[in-house]
Amino acid sequence: TQDGDAEALRTRVADLLAASRARSIALTDAVDEADLVAQHSPLMSPLVWDLAHIGSQEELWLVRDVGGREPLRPEIDGLYDAFQHSRASRVELPLLTPSEARTYVAEVRDKALDALGRSPLTGRRLERHGFAFGMIVQHEQQHDETMLATHQLRTGAPVLHAPAPPPGSALPAREVYVPAGPFEMGTSVEPWALDNERPAHTVDVGAYWIDTAPVTNGEYAEFVDAGGYDDPRWWSDAGWRHRVDAGVVAPQFWERDASGAWFRDRFGVRAPVVADEPVVHVCFHEAAAYARWAGKRLPTEAEWEKAARHDPATGRTRRYPWGDDEPTPRHANLGQRHLQPAPVGAYPLGASPLGVHQLIGDVWEWLDTGFHPYPGYETFPYPEYSEVFFGGDYRMLRGGSFGTDPSALRSTFRNWDHPIRRQIFSGFRCARDAGARDAAERGA
Ligand code: AVJ
Ligand code: FE
């Protein structure tokens, strides 16, 4: 029945709201007052800003818009408007203190749950209302991942802890051939897909090869040790300029010890760089330079999504590489269950039909595509989520990382960032063009 459906949806939404809040609290309760209000990097907001911003968006969308309630704290709207203040400047603002922020987000949540209880969630208003709750869940989880990246930048004793991911395993091949042909990209049916993932549309993709796994630390270290950062041949003009100006010489957080071995700091723990884990904290320019050095290139966004979703046996587009079922801990390294990417081959159950592994989770994958709307795109519900970023200086990232919650990720989910950014959990895999011989040998 419609009432039963609405009730089930309400319960599901309430559970997801509670889970995202538990994560936000775990990320902020673990650090002391001074650390919460500190600027750990000009690239990031103080943690206390993210926390109150989460509440502020929830107040705007759920309490005022969906709930039709009076504003709780209209005077602070501007402080938490991401468009009014750069991340670097937020530490100077008269922000709510940590305890005020905690009280504020709890009060907002009470009223949002009240709105959820009263919202029909069915009928004419279902789309906008149901979606607003989904968007708020995803928004909080996105900021939780951003807070996790801030944790990686803070100094001092470690405050986050998690078990190690599952062990790796050998893959039968390092790359696979994807024959030319159309596939359906994007979605018109995922209920919580954001506007930029819509609508589903057919894309014709030429034949290509794609790596079965993300590029590992061991592979990336070969590029560094071979002088890859000293040779402009591998870098685009913009990439080389950035490499020189910013003094980039290795992935962020890498350091050599006295013997020359690579170490890194991860959430306050110093440890050797492990060869078979996906490389993380590289910018787009570093990823593209590695790919050129390796005789390859980065995939396009369409190539990534075809590798992740196209089932060559049926021609159908799947929801996930492994099929249509939601991710579980056995499929992919998501949800901050581990504080690092898992080694290559750790998720055989998560592989695509062609044998491409770890497309979902572990590290966001840089792609050689800018942020543009799909054909038929319609802004929904706010232009500030996607529309204002179209055509900017961005490259796409796909697949989510170990810090991405499954409730904020789909195989259609599109992330973007500036090509110089690497404080995010970003890695990559390579692709290359297929020649006429590849097709002939396969009778395609
Ligand atoms: C889509 C992940 C790039 O975190 O900056 C959060 C999402 N938008 N608040 C971001 C977002 C507004 C956004 N990304
Ligand atoms: Fe936000």
Short mmCIF file of C-alpha atoms and ligand atoms in Angstrom, two decimals:
data_model
loop_
_atom_site.label_atom_id
_atom_site.label_comp_id
_atom_site.label_asym_id
_atom_site.label_seq_id
_atom_site.Cartn_x
_atom_site.Cartn_y
_atom_site.Cartn_z
CA THR A 1 0.00 0.00 0.00
CA GLN A 2 1.02 3.62 -0.40
CA ASP A 3 0.93 4.15 3.39
CA GLY A 4 3.05 1.07 3.98
CA ASP A 5 5.56 2.20 1.36
CA ALA A 6 5.77 5.64 2.91
CA GLU A 7 6.27 4.11 6.35
CA ALA A 8 9.07 1.84 5.09
CA LEU A 9 10.73 4.78 3.36
CA ARG A 10 10.45 6.87 6.54
CA THR A 11 12.17 4.16 8.58
CA ARG A 12 14.91 3.77 6.00
CA VAL A 13 15.51 7.52 5.84
CA ALA A 14 15.55 7.82 9.64
CA ASP A 15 18.13 5.00 9.84
CA LEU A 16 20.35 6.62 7.23
CA LEU A 17 20.07 10.02 8.90
CA ALA A 18 21.09 8.40 12.21
CA ALA A 19 24.04 6.61 10.58
CA SER A 20 25.38 9.77 8.96
CA ARG A 21 25.03 11.65 12.24
CA ALA A 22 26.85 8.91 14.14
CA ARG A 23 29.70 9.29 11.67
CA SER A 24 29.78 13.10 11.97
CA ILE A 25 29.88 12.80 15.74
CA ALA A 26 32.62 10.17 15.69
CA LEU A 27 34.71 12.46 13.46
CA THR A 28 34.27 15.46 15.75
CA ASP A 29 34.12 13.91 19.24
CA ALA A 30 37.50 12.30 18.67
CA VAL A 31 39.31 15.66 18.53
CA ASP A 32 39.71 18.29 21.23
CA GLU A 33 38.27 21.83 21.12
CA ALA A 34 41.41 23.52 19.83
CA ASP A 35 41.72 20.95 17.05
CA LEU A 36 38.09 21.39 16.01
CA VAL A 37 38.42 25.13 15.45
CA ALA A 38 41.95 24.98 13.96
CA GLN A 39 42.80 25.37 10.31
CA HIS A 40 44.69 22.21 9.43
CA SER A 41 45.16 23.33 5.83
CA PRO A 42 44.02 26.36 3.80
CA LEU A 43 42.37 23.77 1.50
CA MET A 44 40.03 22.63 4.25
CA SER A 45 37.47 24.16 6.59
CA PRO A 46 37.92 23.82 10.33
CA LEU A 47 36.07 20.66 11.39
CA VAL A 48 33.61 22.72 13.41
CA TRP A 49 32.59 24.56 10.22
CA ASP A 50 31.71 21.29 8.43
CA LEU A 51 29.66 20.18 11.43
CA ALA A 52 27.57 23.35 11.63
CA HIS A 53 27.33 23.52 7.81
CA ILE A 54 25.80 20.03 7.85
CA GLY A 55 23.17 21.37 10.26
CA SER A 56 22.68 24.56 8.28
CA GLN A 57 21.92 22.71 5.02
CA GLU A 58 19.55 20.41 6.90
CA GLU A 59 17.79 23.42 8.36
CA LEU A 60 17.42 25.02 4.92
CA TRP A 61 16.26 21.94 3.03
CA LEU A 62 14.38 19.83 5.57
CA VAL A 63 13.20 22.18 8.30
CA ARG A 64 12.36 25.28 6.24
CA ASP A 65 11.73 23.92 2.72
CA VAL A 66 10.14 20.49 3.32
CA GLY A 67 8.88 21.12 6.88
CA GLY A 68 7.69 24.67 6.18
CA ARG A 69 8.94 25.68 9.63
CA GLU A 70 10.32 28.97 10.87
CA PRO A 71 14.10 29.35 10.69
CA LEU A 72 15.97 28.28 13.85
CA ARG A 73 19.06 30.41 13.36
CA PRO A 74 18.60 32.65 10.31
CA GLU A 75 21.44 34.90 11.47
CA ILE A 76 24.05 32.19 10.83
CA ASP A 77 22.94 31.23 7.30
CA GLY A 78 25.67 33.34 5.70
CA LEU A 79 28.47 31.90 7.83
CA TYR A 80 27.76 28.42 6.54
CA ASP A 81 27.09 29.31 2.92
CA ALA A 82 29.98 27.65 1.06
CA PHE A 83 29.70 30.20 -1.74
CA GLN A 84 30.18 33.22 0.53
CA HIS A 85 33.41 32.19 2.22
CA SER A 86 36.44 30.31 0.86
CA ARG A 87 37.61 27.34 2.87
CA ALA A 88 40.81 29.24 3.76
CA SER A 89 38.84 32.16 5.26
CA ARG A 90 36.34 30.19 7.34
CA VAL A 91 38.63 29.96 10.36
CA GLU A 92 38.37 33.79 10.73
CA LEU A 93 34.56 33.81 10.89
CA PRO A 94 32.58 34.16 14.13
CA LEU A 95 31.61 30.48 13.93
CA LEU A 96 29.52 28.58 16.44
CA THR A 97 31.76 27.03 19.08
CA PRO A 98 32.01 23.24 19.11
CA SER A 99 29.40 22.93 21.86
CA GLU A 100 27.07 25.44 20.17
CA ALA A 101 27.48 23.57 16.89
CA ARG A 102 26.63 20.24 18.55
CA THR A 103 23.50 21.71 20.13
CA TYR A 104 22.51 23.35 16.85
CA VAL A 105 22.79 20.20 14.71
CA ALA A 106 20.84 18.23 17.34
CA GLU A 107 18.01 20.81 17.40
CA VAL A 108 17.86 20.86 13.63
CA ARG A 109 17.75 17.07 13.54
CA ASP A 110 14.78 16.98 15.95
CA LYS A 111 12.84 19.27 13.67
CA ALA A 112 13.93 17.39 10.54
CA LEU A 113 12.66 14.13 12.04
CA ASP A 114 9.42 15.87 12.86
CA ALA A 115 9.19 16.96 9.22
CA LEU A 116 9.93 13.38 8.15
CA GLY A 117 7.08 12.10 10.33
CA ARG A 118 4.63 14.60 8.84
CA SER A 119 5.78 14.42 5.23
CA PRO A 120 3.45 12.28 3.10
CA LEU A 121 6.43 11.06 1.04
CA THR A 122 3.95 9.77 -1.52
CA GLY A 123 1.91 11.32 -4.25
CA ARG A 124 2.61 14.62 -5.93
CA ARG A 125 5.19 15.87 -3.46
CA LEU A 126 7.04 12.57 -3.16
CA GLU A 127 9.70 13.39 -5.65
CA ARG A 128 10.83 16.66 -4.16
CA HIS A 129 10.35 15.69 -0.52
CA GLY A 130 11.71 12.15 -0.65
CA PHE A 131 14.65 13.41 -2.65
CA ALA A 132 15.39 16.22 -0.18
CA PHE A 133 15.89 13.63 2.58
CA GLY A 134 18.13 11.56 0.32
CA MET A 135 20.09 14.62 -0.61
CA ILE A 136 20.62 15.57 3.03
CA VAL A 137 21.85 12.07 3.91
CA GLN A 138 24.30 12.25 1.01
CA HIS A 139 25.31 15.81 1.86
CA GLU A 140 26.22 14.88 5.43
CA GLN A 141 28.17 11.83 4.25
CA GLN A 142 30.02 13.93 1.66
CA HIS A 143 31.09 16.36 4.37
CA ASP A 144 32.06 13.42 6.57
CA GLU A 145 34.45 12.30 3.84
CA THR A 146 35.75 15.87 3.63
CA MET A 147 36.24 15.84 7.42
CA LEU A 148 38.09 12.55 7.06
CA ALA A 149 40.43 14.26 4.59
CA THR A 150 40.92 17.03 7.16
CA HIS A 151 41.80 14.36 9.74
CA GLN A 152 44.51 13.14 7.36
CA LEU A 153 45.96 16.69 7.34
CA ARG A 154 45.90 17.26 11.10
CA THR A 155 49.01 16.61 13.13
CA GLY A 156 49.33 15.05 16.56
CA ALA A 157 48.39 11.72 18.04
CA PRO A 158 46.08 9.51 16.00
CA VAL A 159 42.43 9.66 17.02
CA LEU A 160 40.81 7.41 14.41
CA HIS A 161 41.21 3.66 14.40
CA ALA A 162 39.98 0.87 12.14
CA PRO A 163 40.90 -2.70 11.27
CA ALA A 164 43.10 -3.47 8.27
CA PRO A 165 41.31 -4.24 4.98
CA PRO A 166 41.20 -7.80 3.58
CA PRO A 167 44.36 -9.17 1.92
CA GLY A 168 45.04 -8.86 -1.78
CA SER A 169 45.18 -11.62 -4.39
CA ALA A 170 46.79 -12.05 -7.78
CA LEU A 171 44.66 -10.96 -10.74
CA PRO A 172 44.69 -13.07 -13.93
CA ALA A 173 45.40 -10.06 -16.15
CA ARG A 174 46.65 -6.49 -15.75
CA GLU A 175 44.35 -5.04 -18.38
CA VAL A 176 41.27 -6.10 -20.30
CA TYR A 177 39.93 -5.29 -23.76
CA VAL A 178 36.59 -3.55 -24.02
CA PRO A 179 35.14 -3.91 -27.53
CA ALA A 180 33.65 -0.90 -29.28
CA GLY A 181 29.94 -0.30 -28.94
CA PRO A 182 27.20 1.67 -27.30
CA PHE A 183 26.14 1.44 -23.68
CA GLU A 184 23.66 3.24 -21.50
CA MET A 185 25.38 5.79 -19.24
CA GLY A 186 23.85 7.63 -16.29
CA THR A 187 20.46 6.87 -14.80
CA SER A 188 16.83 7.90 -14.93
CA VAL A 189 15.69 5.45 -12.26
CA GLU A 190 18.03 5.55 -9.24
CA PRO A 191 15.79 7.36 -6.75
CA TRP A 192 18.60 9.24 -5.00
CA ALA A 193 20.76 9.95 -8.06
CA LEU A 194 21.67 13.62 -8.17
CA ASP A 195 20.77 15.83 -11.10
CA ASN A 196 24.17 15.52 -12.80
CA GLU A 197 23.85 11.69 -13.00
CA ARG A 198 20.66 12.04 -15.04
CA PRO A 199 19.22 11.13 -17.46
CA ALA A 200 20.24 7.69 -18.81
CA HIS A 201 21.51 8.13 -22.35
CA THR A 202 23.31 6.03 -24.94
CA VAL A 203 27.00 6.66 -25.49
CA ASP A 204 29.04 5.06 -28.24
CA VAL A 205 32.47 4.16 -26.93
CA GLY A 206 35.35 3.04 -29.17
CA ALA A 207 37.37 -0.06 -28.24
CA TYR A 208 39.92 0.42 -25.46
CA TRP A 209 42.02 -1.40 -22.93
CA ILE A 210 41.57 -0.66 -19.25
CA ASP A 211 43.64 -1.72 -16.26
CA THR A 212 42.02 -4.39 -14.09
CA ALA A 213 43.18 -2.55 -10.95
CA PRO A 214 44.11 0.93 -9.81
CA VAL A 215 47.80 1.87 -10.16
CA THR A 216 49.62 0.71 -7.03
CA ASN A 217 52.20 2.39 -4.81
CA GLY A 218 54.83 -0.02 -6.12
CA GLU A 219 54.09 0.88 -9.74
CA TYR A 220 53.92 4.57 -8.93
CA ALA A 221 57.23 4.45 -7.01
CA GLU A 222 58.88 3.12 -10.19
CA PHE A 223 57.77 6.28 -11.98
CA VAL A 224 59.13 8.46 -9.15
CA ASP A 225 62.41 6.52 -8.98
CA ALA A 226 62.80 6.66 -12.77
CA GLY A 227 62.86 10.47 -12.53
CA GLY A 228 59.29 10.94 -13.71
CA TYR A 229 58.95 14.17 -11.76
CA ASP A 230 62.06 15.63 -13.45
CA ASP A 231 61.04 14.95 -17.03
CA PRO A 232 58.60 17.43 -18.62
CA ARG A 233 57.95 14.96 -21.46
CA TRP A 234 55.42 13.12 -19.31
CA TRP A 235 53.54 16.19 -18.12
CA SER A 236 51.04 18.50 -19.79
CA ASP A 237 52.04 22.19 -19.86
CA ALA A 238 49.67 23.01 -17.00
CA GLY A 239 50.77 19.91 -15.13
CA TRP A 240 54.46 20.71 -15.46
CA ARG A 241 53.91 24.31 -14.35
CA HIS A 242 52.06 23.06 -11.30
CA ARG A 243 54.68 20.41 -10.57
CA VAL A 244 57.44 23.05 -10.58
CA ASP A 245 55.54 25.89 -8.85
CA ALA A 246 54.14 23.70 -6.08
CA GLY A 247 57.36 21.69 -5.71
CA VAL A 248 55.49 18.41 -6.10
CA VAL A 249 58.00 15.51 -6.02
CA ALA A 250 55.97 12.47 -4.90
CA PRO A 251 52.42 11.68 -3.75
CA GLN A 252 51.27 13.81 -0.83
CA PHE A 253 52.36 12.43 2.56
CA TRP A 254 55.20 10.31 1.08
CA GLU A 255 58.65 10.71 2.62
CA ARG A 256 61.88 8.77 2.23
CA ASP A 257 63.67 7.44 5.29
CA ALA A 258 67.47 7.56 5.61
CA SER A 259 67.83 4.38 3.54
CA GLY A 260 65.69 5.80 0.74
CA ALA A 261 62.63 3.63 1.42
CA TRP A 262 59.21 5.33 1.13
CA PHE A 263 57.22 6.01 4.28
CA ARG A 264 53.99 7.86 4.73
CA ASP A 265 51.84 9.33 7.44
CA ARG A 266 48.29 8.08 7.51
CA PHE A 267 45.90 9.54 10.07
CA GLY A 268 48.87 10.16 12.37
CA VAL A 269 50.50 6.75 11.96
CA ARG A 270 53.84 6.53 10.17
CA ALA A 271 54.27 3.34 8.15
CA PRO A 272 56.10 2.03 5.09
CA VAL A 273 54.39 2.62 1.75
CA VAL A 274 52.96 -0.80 0.81
CA ALA A 275 53.65 -1.83 -2.80
CA ASP A 276 50.38 -3.56 -3.67
CA GLU A 277 47.96 -0.90 -2.37
CA PRO A 278 46.44 1.61 -4.78
CA VAL A 279 48.36 4.88 -4.77
CA VAL A 280 46.36 7.66 -3.11
CA HIS A 281 46.76 11.45 -2.71
CA VAL A 282 47.89 12.13 -6.24
CA CYS A 283 46.48 15.00 -8.28
CA PHE A 284 45.12 14.70 -11.82
CA HIS A 285 48.39 16.01 -13.28
CA GLU A 286 50.44 13.34 -11.50
CA ALA A 287 48.02 10.63 -12.62
CA ALA A 288 48.18 11.82 -16.24
CA ALA A 289 52.00 12.04 -16.14
CA TYR A 290 52.31 8.50 -14.79
CA ALA A 291 49.95 7.23 -17.49
CA ARG A 292 51.98 8.87 -20.27
CA TRP A 293 55.24 7.50 -18.81
CA ALA A 294 53.65 4.03 -18.77
CA GLY A 295 52.67 4.39 -22.46
CA LYS A 296 49.02 4.71 -21.53
CA ARG A 297 46.48 7.43 -20.70
CA LEU A 298 43.73 8.07 -18.20
CA PRO A 299 40.29 6.68 -19.09
CA THR A 300 37.47 9.00 -20.04
CA GLU A 301 34.45 9.18 -17.79
CA ALA A 302 32.40 7.14 -20.31
CA GLU A 303 35.13 4.48 -20.50
CA TRP A 304 35.19 4.21 -16.71
CA GLU A 305 31.42 3.86 -16.48
CA LYS A 306 31.27 1.34 -19.32
CA ALA A 307 33.93 -0.77 -17.61
CA ALA A 308 31.96 -0.52 -14.36
CA ARG A 309 28.43 -1.16 -15.64
CA HIS A 310 28.28 -2.67 -19.11
CA ASP A 311 27.51 -6.38 -19.26
CA PRO A 312 28.79 -7.58 -22.66
CA ALA A 313 26.81 -10.85 -22.42
CA THR A 314 23.43 -9.11 -22.28
CA GLY A 315 24.22 -5.58 -23.45
CA ARG A 316 22.54 -4.38 -20.25
CA THR A 317 23.86 -1.68 -17.95
CA ARG A 318 24.21 -2.92 -14.36
CA ARG A 319 23.80 -0.87 -11.23
CA TYR A 320 27.21 -1.98 -9.96
CA PRO A 321 30.15 -3.89 -11.46
CA TRP A 322 29.02 -7.09 -9.69
CA GLY A 323 25.33 -6.78 -10.55
CA ASP A 324 22.31 -4.93 -9.25
CA ASP A 325 22.69 -5.60 -5.50
CA GLU A 326 23.73 -2.87 -3.09
CA PRO A 327 27.39 -2.95 -2.02
CA THR A 328 28.26 -5.04 1.04
CA PRO A 329 31.60 -5.17 2.89
CA ARG A 330 32.50 -8.15 0.69
CA HIS A 331 32.07 -6.16 -2.53
CA ALA A 332 34.00 -2.99 -1.93
CA ASN A 333 36.06 -0.94 0.51
CA LEU A 334 33.60 1.82 1.36
CA GLY A 335 32.17 3.56 4.42
CA GLN A 336 35.34 4.27 6.42
CA ARG A 337 35.36 0.67 7.65
CA HIS A 338 39.10 0.79 6.94
CA LEU A 339 41.30 3.86 7.01
CA GLN A 340 43.11 3.00 3.79
CA PRO A 341 42.66 1.52 0.33
CA ALA A 342 42.80 -2.28 0.20
CA PRO A 343 45.51 -4.13 -1.74
CA VAL A 344 44.85 -5.12 -5.32
CA GLY A 345 42.66 -8.22 -5.56
CA ALA A 346 41.08 -7.77 -2.11
CA TYR A 347 37.54 -7.74 -3.53
CA PRO A 348 37.16 -10.52 -6.14
CA LEU A 349 33.37 -10.43 -5.57
CA GLY A 350 33.33 -6.80 -6.65
CA ALA A 351 34.78 -7.41 -10.11
CA SER A 352 32.92 -6.46 -13.29
CA PRO A 353 31.93 -9.05 -15.93
CA LEU A 354 35.11 -8.24 -17.88
CA GLY A 355 37.24 -8.75 -14.77
CA VAL A 356 37.88 -5.13 -13.78
CA HIS A 357 38.46 -4.91 -10.02
CA GLN A 358 38.02 -2.26 -7.35
CA LEU A 359 36.14 0.23 -9.49
CA ILE A 360 33.97 0.95 -6.48
CA GLY A 361 35.67 2.00 -3.24
CA ASP A 362 39.35 2.17 -2.23
CA VAL A 363 40.33 5.35 -4.14
CA TRP A 364 38.48 7.91 -6.24
CA GLU A 365 39.73 7.52 -9.80
CA TRP A 366 40.80 10.54 -11.83
CA LEU A 367 39.41 10.66 -15.36
CA ASP A 368 40.37 12.74 -18.35
CA THR A 369 36.97 14.41 -18.66
CA GLY A 370 35.73 17.80 -17.50
CA PHE A 371 32.44 18.40 -15.68
CA HIS A 372 29.63 18.79 -18.21
CA PRO A 373 25.92 17.99 -18.04
CA TYR A 374 24.60 14.91 -19.80
CA PRO A 375 22.28 15.44 -22.78
CA GLY A 376 18.81 16.11 -21.36
CA TYR A 377 20.17 17.36 -18.02
CA GLU A 378 17.74 19.29 -15.82
CA THR A 379 18.75 21.12 -12.67
CA PHE A 380 17.10 19.50 -9.64
CA PRO A 381 16.46 20.70 -7.05
CA TYR A 382 19.13 23.44 -6.68
CA PRO A 383 21.56 24.92 -9.21
CA GLU A 384 24.20 25.20 -6.46
CA TYR A 385 24.84 21.46 -6.38
CA SER A 386 25.97 20.90 -9.99
CA GLU A 387 25.01 23.57 -12.46
CA VAL A 388 27.24 26.35 -11.15
CA PHE A 389 30.29 24.06 -11.55
CA PHE A 390 29.73 22.93 -15.16
CA GLY A 391 32.53 23.94 -17.49
CA GLY A 392 34.88 24.98 -14.67
CA ASP A 393 38.49 23.90 -14.22
CA TYR A 394 37.61 20.42 -12.99
CA ARG A 395 38.28 16.78 -13.78
CA MET A 396 35.93 13.98 -12.91
CA LEU A 397 36.55 11.38 -10.23
CA ARG A 398 34.57 8.14 -10.03
CA GLY A 399 33.94 5.14 -7.85
CA GLY A 400 34.29 6.49 -4.32
CA SER A 401 37.02 5.78 -1.80
CA PHE A 402 37.41 3.91 1.48
CA GLY A 403 36.03 7.10 3.04
CA THR A 404 32.84 7.25 0.93
CA ASP A 405 29.66 5.92 2.46
CA PRO A 406 27.58 3.62 0.23
CA SER A 407 24.52 5.82 0.87
CA ALA A 408 26.35 8.63 -0.93
CA LEU A 409 27.63 6.58 -3.85
CA ARG A 410 26.33 4.86 -6.94
CA SER A 411 28.17 3.64 -10.05
CA THR A 412 26.59 6.67 -11.69
CA PHE A 413 27.82 9.08 -8.99
CA ARG A 414 29.95 11.89 -10.44
CA ASN A 415 32.55 13.67 -8.34
CA TRP A 416 34.77 16.48 -9.56
CA ASP A 417 37.67 18.56 -8.31
CA HIS A 418 40.41 20.88 -9.51
CA PRO A 419 43.17 18.99 -11.33
CA ILE A 420 45.77 20.10 -8.75
CA ARG A 421 43.91 18.74 -5.73
CA ARG A 422 45.23 15.71 -3.88
CA GLN A 423 44.25 16.06 -0.24
CA ILE A 424 41.22 13.98 -1.27
CA PHE A 425 41.44 10.17 -1.44
CA SER A 426 42.33 10.21 -5.11
CA GLY A 427 44.11 7.61 -7.20
CA PHE A 428 43.64 6.35 -10.75
CA ARG A 429 43.88 3.49 -13.20
CA CYS A 430 45.16 3.63 -16.77
CA ALA A 431 43.62 2.89 -20.15
CA ARG A 432 44.91 2.86 -23.70
CA ASP A 433 43.50 2.98 -27.19
CA ALA A 434 42.87 -0.31 -28.91
CA GLY A 435 44.39 -0.73 -32.38
CA ALA A 436 42.84 -2.25 -35.48
CA ARG A 437 44.80 -5.43 -34.71
CA ASP A 438 43.18 -5.79 -31.28
CA ALA A 439 39.76 -5.82 -32.88
CA ALA A 440 40.78 -8.15 -35.73
CA GLU A 441 42.33 -10.67 -33.33
CA ARG A 442 39.10 -10.75 -31.39
CA GLY A 443 36.94 -11.02 -34.48
CA ALA A 444 35.18 -7.78 -33.53
C1 AVJ B 1 30.35 16.89 -5.16
C2 AVJ B 1 31.87 16.14 -3.53
C3 AVJ B 1 32.46 17.92 -5.02
O1 AVJ B 1 32.06 17.98 -1.26
O2 AVJ B 1 32.52 19.76 -2.39
C4 AVJ B 1 28.96 19.25 -0.48
C5 AVJ B 1 29.58 17.94 -2.61
N1 AVJ B 1 28.26 20.07 -2.35
N2 AVJ B 1 28.29 20.38 -0.24
C6 AVJ B 1 31.88 18.73 -2.21
C7 AVJ B 1 28.95 19.07 -1.82
C8 AVJ B 1 27.86 20.90 -1.35
C9 AVJ B 1 30.85 18.37 -3.29
N3 AVJ B 1 31.37 17.34 -4.23
FE FE B 2 28.00 21.34 1.64
#
